[in-house]
Coordinates of C-alpha atoms and ligand atoms in Angstrom, one line a residue:
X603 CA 27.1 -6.6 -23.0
X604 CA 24.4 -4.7 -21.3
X605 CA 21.1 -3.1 -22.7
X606 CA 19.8 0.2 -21.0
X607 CA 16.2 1.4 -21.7
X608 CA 14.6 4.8 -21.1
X609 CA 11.0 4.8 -19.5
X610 CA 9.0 7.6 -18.5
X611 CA 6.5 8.3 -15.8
X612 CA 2.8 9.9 -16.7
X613 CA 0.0 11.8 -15.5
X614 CA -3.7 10.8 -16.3
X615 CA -5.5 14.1 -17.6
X616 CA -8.5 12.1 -17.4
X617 CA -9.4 9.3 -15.2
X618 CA -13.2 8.0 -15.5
X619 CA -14.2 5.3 -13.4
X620 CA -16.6 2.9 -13.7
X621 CA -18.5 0.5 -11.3
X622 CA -16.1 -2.5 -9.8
X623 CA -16.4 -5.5 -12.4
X624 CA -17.1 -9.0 -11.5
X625 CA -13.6 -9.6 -11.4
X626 CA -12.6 -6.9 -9.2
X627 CA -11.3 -4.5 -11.9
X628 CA -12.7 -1.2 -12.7
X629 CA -13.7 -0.4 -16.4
X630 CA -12.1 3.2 -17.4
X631 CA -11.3 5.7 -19.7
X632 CA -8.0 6.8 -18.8
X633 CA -6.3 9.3 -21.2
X634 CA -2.9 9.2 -20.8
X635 CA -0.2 11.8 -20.9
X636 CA 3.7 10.4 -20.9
X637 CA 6.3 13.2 -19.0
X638 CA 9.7 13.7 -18.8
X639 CA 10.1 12.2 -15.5
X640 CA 12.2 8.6 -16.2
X641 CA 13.8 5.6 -14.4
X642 CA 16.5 3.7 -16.6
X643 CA 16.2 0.0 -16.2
X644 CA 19.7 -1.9 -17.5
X645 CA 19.8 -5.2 -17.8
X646 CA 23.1 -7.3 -18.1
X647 CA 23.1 -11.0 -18.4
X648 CA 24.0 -12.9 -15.2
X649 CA 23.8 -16.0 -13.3
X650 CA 20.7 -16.1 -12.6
X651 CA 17.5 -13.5 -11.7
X652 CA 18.5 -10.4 -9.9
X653 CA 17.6 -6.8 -9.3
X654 CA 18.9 -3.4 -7.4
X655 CA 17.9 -0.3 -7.5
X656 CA 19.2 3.1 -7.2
X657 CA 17.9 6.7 -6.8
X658 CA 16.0 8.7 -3.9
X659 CA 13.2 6.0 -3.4
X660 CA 15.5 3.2 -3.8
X661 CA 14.6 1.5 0.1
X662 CA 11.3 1.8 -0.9
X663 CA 11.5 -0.4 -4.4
X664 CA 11.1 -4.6 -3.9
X665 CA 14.3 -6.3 -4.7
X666 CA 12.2 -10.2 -5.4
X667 CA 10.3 -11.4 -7.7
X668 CA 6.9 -9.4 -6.7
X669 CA 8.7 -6.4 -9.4
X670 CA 7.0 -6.0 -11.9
X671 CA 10.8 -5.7 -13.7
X672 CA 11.5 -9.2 -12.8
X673 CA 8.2 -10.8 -14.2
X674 CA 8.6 -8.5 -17.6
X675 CA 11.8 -10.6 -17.7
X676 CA 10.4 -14.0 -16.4
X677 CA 7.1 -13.2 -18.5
X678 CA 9.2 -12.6 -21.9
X679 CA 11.8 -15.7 -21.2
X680 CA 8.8 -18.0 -20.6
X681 CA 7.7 -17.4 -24.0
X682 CA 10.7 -17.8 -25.9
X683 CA 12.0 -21.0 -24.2
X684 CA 15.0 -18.9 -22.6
X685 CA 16.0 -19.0 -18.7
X686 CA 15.9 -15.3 -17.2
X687 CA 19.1 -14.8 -15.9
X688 CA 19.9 -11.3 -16.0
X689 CA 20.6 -8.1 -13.3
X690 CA 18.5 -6.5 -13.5
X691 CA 19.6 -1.9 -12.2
X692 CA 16.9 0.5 -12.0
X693 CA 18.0 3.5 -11.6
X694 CA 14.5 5.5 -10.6
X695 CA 13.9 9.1 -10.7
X696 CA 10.1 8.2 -10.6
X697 CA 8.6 8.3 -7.1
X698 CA 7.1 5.1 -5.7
X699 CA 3.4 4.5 -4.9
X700 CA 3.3 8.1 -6.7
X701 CA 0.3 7.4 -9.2
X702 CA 2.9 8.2 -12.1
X703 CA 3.3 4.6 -13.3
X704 CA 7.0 4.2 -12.0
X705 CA 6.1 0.3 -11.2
X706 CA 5.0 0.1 -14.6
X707 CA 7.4 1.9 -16.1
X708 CA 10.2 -0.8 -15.2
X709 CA 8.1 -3.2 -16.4
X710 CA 8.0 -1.9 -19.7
X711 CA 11.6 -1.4 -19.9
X712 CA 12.7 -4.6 -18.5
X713 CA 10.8 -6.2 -21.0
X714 CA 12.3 -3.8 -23.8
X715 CA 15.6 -4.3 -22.6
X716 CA 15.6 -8.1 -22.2
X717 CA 14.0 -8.2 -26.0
X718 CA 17.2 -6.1 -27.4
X719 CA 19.6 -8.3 -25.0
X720 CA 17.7 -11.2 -26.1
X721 CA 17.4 -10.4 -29.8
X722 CA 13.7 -12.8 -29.8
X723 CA 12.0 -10.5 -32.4
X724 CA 9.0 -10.6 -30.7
X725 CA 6.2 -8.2 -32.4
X726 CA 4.9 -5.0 -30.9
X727 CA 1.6 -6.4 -30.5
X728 CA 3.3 -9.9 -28.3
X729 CA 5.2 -7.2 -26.1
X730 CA 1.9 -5.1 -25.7
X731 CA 0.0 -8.4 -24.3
X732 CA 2.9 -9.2 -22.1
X733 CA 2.7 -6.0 -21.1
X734 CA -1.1 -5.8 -20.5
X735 CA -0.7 -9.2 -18.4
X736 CA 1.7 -7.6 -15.9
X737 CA -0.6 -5.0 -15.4
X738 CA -3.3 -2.3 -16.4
X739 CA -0.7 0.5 -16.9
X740 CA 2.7 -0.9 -18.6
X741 CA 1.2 -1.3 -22.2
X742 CA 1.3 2.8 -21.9
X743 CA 4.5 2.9 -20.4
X744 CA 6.1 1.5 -23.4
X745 CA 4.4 3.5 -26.1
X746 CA 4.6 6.8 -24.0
X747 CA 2.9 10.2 -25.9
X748 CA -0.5 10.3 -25.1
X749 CA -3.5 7.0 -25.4
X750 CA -6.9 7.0 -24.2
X751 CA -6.7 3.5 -22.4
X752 CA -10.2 1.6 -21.9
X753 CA -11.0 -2.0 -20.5
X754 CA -8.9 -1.7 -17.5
X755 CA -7.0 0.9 -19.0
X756 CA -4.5 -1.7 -20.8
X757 CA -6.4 -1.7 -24.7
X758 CA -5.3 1.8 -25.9
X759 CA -5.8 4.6 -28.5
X760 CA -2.5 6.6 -29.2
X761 CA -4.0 10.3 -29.1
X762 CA -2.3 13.0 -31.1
X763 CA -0.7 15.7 -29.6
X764 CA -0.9 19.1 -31.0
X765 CA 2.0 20.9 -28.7
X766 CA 4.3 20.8 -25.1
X767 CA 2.3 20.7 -22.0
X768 CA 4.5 21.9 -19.0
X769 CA 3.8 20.3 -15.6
X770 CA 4.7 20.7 -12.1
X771 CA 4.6 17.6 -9.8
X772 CA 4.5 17.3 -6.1
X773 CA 5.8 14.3 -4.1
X774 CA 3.9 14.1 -1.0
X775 CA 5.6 12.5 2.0
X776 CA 4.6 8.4 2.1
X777 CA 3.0 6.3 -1.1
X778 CA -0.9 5.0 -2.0
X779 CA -1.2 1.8 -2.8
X780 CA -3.7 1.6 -6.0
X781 CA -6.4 -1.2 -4.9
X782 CA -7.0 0.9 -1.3
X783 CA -8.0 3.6 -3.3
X784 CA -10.2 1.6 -5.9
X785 CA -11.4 0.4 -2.6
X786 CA -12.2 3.6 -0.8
X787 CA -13.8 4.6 -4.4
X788 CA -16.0 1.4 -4.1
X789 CA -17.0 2.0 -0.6
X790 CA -17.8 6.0 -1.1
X791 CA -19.6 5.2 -4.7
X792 CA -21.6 2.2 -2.4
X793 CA -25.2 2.5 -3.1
X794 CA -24.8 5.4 -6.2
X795 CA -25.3 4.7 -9.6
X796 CA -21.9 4.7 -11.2
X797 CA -22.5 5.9 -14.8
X798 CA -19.9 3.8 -17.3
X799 CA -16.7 5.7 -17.9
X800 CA -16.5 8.0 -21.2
X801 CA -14.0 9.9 -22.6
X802 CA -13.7 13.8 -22.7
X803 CA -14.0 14.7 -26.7
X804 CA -13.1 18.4 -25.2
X805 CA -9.9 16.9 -23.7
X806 CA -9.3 14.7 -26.3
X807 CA -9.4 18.1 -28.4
X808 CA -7.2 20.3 -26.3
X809 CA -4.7 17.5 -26.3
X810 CA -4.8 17.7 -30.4
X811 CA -4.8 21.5 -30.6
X812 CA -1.6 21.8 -27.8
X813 CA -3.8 24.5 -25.8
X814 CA -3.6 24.5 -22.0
X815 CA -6.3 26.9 -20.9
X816 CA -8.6 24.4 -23.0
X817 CA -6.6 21.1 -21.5
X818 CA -6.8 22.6 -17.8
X819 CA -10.6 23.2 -17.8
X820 CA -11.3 19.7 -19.4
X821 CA -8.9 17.5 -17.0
X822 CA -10.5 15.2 -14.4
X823 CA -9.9 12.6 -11.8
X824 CA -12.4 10.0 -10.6
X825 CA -10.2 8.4 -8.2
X826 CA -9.3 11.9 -6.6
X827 CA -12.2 12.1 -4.0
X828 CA -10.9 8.2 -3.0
X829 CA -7.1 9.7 -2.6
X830 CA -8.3 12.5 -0.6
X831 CA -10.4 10.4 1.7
X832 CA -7.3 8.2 2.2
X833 CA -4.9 11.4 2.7
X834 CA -6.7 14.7 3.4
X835 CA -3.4 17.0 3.5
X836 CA -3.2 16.5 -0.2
X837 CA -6.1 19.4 -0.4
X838 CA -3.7 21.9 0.7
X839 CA -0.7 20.7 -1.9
X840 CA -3.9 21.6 -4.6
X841 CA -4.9 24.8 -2.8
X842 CA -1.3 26.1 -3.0
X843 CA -0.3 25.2 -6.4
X844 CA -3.7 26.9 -7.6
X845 CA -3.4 29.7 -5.7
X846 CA -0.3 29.8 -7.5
X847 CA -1.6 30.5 -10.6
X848 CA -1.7 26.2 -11.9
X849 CA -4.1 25.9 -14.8
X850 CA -5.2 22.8 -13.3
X851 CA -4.7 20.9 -10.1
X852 CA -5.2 17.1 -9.8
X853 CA -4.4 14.0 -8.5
X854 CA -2.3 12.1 -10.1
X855 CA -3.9 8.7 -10.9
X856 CA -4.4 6.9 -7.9
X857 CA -2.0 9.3 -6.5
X858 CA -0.7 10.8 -3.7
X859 CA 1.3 12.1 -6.4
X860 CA -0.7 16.1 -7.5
X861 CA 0.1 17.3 -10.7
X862 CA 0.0 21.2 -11.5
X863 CA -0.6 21.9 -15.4
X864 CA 0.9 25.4 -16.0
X865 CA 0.6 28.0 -19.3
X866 CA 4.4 27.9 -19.7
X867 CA 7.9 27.3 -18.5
X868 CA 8.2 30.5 -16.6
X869 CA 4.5 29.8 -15.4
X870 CA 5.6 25.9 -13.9
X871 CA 8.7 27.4 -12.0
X872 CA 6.2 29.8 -10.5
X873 CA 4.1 26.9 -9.2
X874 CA 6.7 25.1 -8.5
X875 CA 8.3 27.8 -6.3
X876 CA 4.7 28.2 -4.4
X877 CA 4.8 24.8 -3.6
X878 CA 8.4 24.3 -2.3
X879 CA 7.8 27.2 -0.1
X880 CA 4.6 25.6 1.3
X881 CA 5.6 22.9 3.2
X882 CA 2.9 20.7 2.2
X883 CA 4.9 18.1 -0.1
X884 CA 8.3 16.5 0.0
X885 CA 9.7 17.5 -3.1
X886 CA 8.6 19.2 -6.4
X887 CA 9.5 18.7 -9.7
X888 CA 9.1 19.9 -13.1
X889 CA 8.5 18.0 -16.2
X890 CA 7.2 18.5 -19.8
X891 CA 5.1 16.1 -21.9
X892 CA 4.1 14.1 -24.5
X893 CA 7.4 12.1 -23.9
X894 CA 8.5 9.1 -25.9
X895 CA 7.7 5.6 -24.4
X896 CA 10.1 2.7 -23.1
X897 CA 13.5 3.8 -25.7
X898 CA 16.9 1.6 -26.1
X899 CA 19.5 3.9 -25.4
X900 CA 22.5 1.5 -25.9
X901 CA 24.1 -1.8 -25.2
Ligands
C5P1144 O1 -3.5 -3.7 -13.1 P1 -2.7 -3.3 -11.9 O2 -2.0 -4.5 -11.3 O3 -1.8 -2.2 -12.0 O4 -3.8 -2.9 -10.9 C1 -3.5 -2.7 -9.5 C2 -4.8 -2.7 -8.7 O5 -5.6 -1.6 -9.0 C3 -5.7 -3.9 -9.0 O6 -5.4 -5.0 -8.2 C4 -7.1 -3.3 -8.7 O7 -7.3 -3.4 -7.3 C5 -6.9 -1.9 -9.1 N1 -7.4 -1.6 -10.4 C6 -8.8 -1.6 -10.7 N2 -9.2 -1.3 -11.9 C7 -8.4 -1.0 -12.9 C8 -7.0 -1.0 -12.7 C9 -6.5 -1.3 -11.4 O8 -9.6 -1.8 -9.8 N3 -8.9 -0.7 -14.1

């Protein structure tokens, strides 16, 4: 008997950072949008903890314990008394080091999927602080649509969604890793007064009303300046999806992941086009969102 759970990837329409806490975190408001971009974690019981991985990143993905798939498991076993012996197959379609949450995202569905393997009847609310202890991002990666996430990003809002935004992503050739850019965001911001992050109500409204113009002209990215610093050749992925007619061009989270919002279908295979043609990312993909969070597909 197996469980498999569908989890999807997402792109922060707004990012708002604050000044680095006391503890090393950064206080945000981080609006969340889940798109249709997944990995599928399955888990099947087994003698004892393991994990593999397949898809186009695979090499790249840790097989130990340091995966955030195999602490969901540990994390959820732990507090039910039960050992956490199960394989653990991700198959990922989400890039890695991307800024699109794909660490997260198996994090979320490993715990999912060991709760429906394990039958512990654990509450939302219990998965959600699991969730929020492996780190700032899962608790959105098993509720998917859209949140506004503050603290950390973990305590979130759901947001309602008035309509399907279509986006166009581009992979860029090697990964981020998130604290070097909170670092390089530290060390540029050093000296400035960093006001405290606040949410866009003009974003939060586009997002109600389904309206892309208005959603593309409120989007923002504190982090991006800190990504570009780290990896200038991401300015031209921007430059060529906008010239390409994008609505918005961004960074994806911590990226190096840029995400391309476009008017319509027809309008994203455009960009999309523009940017396979430019040679300045590895791959480009297409996705729509608000998509559901972690989902049982089966056992
Ligand atoms: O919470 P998570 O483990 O995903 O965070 C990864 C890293 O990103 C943290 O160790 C920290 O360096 C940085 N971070 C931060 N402020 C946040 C979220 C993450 O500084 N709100």
């Amino acid at each position: 008997m197996s469980v498999t759970v569908r989890v999807p990837a997402k792109v922060n329409v707004q990012l708002a950072v604050g000044a680095a806490r006391p503890d090393g975190f950064h206080d945000l408001a981080n609006v969340f949008l889940a798109v249709g971009l997944h990995d599928e974690v399955t888990v099947t019981p087994a003698g004892e903890l393991r994990i593999s991985c397949e898809g186009p990143d695979a090499a790249e993905v840790p097989l130990d314990r340091s995966n955030l798939a195999a602490r969901a498991a540990e994390a959820l076993a732990a507090r039910y008394g039960l050992s956490p012996d199960v394989h653990i197959h991700i198959a990922k379609d989400i890039p890695v080091a991307g800024g699109m949450a794909g660490g997260s995202a198996d994090g979320a569905g490993a715990l999912a999927a060991c709760d429906a393997l394990w039958g512990t009847g654990a509450s939302r609310d219990e998965l959600l602080d699991i969730c929020a202890e492996l780190g700032s991002d899962v608790p959105f990666s098993l509720v998917g649509g859209a949140a506004l996430g503050t603290g950390r990003g973990e305590k979130l809002r759901t947001l309602d969604v008035g309509g399907t935004f279509h986006w166009v992503f581009a992979m860029a050739g090697r990964g981020l890793s998130t604290p070097a850019v909170f670092r390089e965001f530290d060390r540029l911001g050093e000296g400035l007064d960093i006001p405290d992050p606040v949410a866009s109500q003009e974003l939060i409204d586009a997002l109600a009303k389904g309206d892309p113009d208005a959603l593309g002209a409120a989007v923002s990215n504190d982090l991006q300046p800190a990504a570009l610093s780290l990896f200038p050749e991401l300015a031209d992925t921007l430059a060529a999806g906008r010239a390409a007619g994008a609505l918005a061009a961004l960074v994806s989270g911590s990226g190096p992941t840029t995400a391309f919002l476009a008017r319509d279908p027809e309008s994203a295979a455009k960009v999309a086009e523009a940017l396979r043609s430019s040679g300045t990312c590895r791959t480009v993909r297409t996705a729509a969102g608000p998509a559901p969070g972690a989902t049982v597909l089966g056992g």
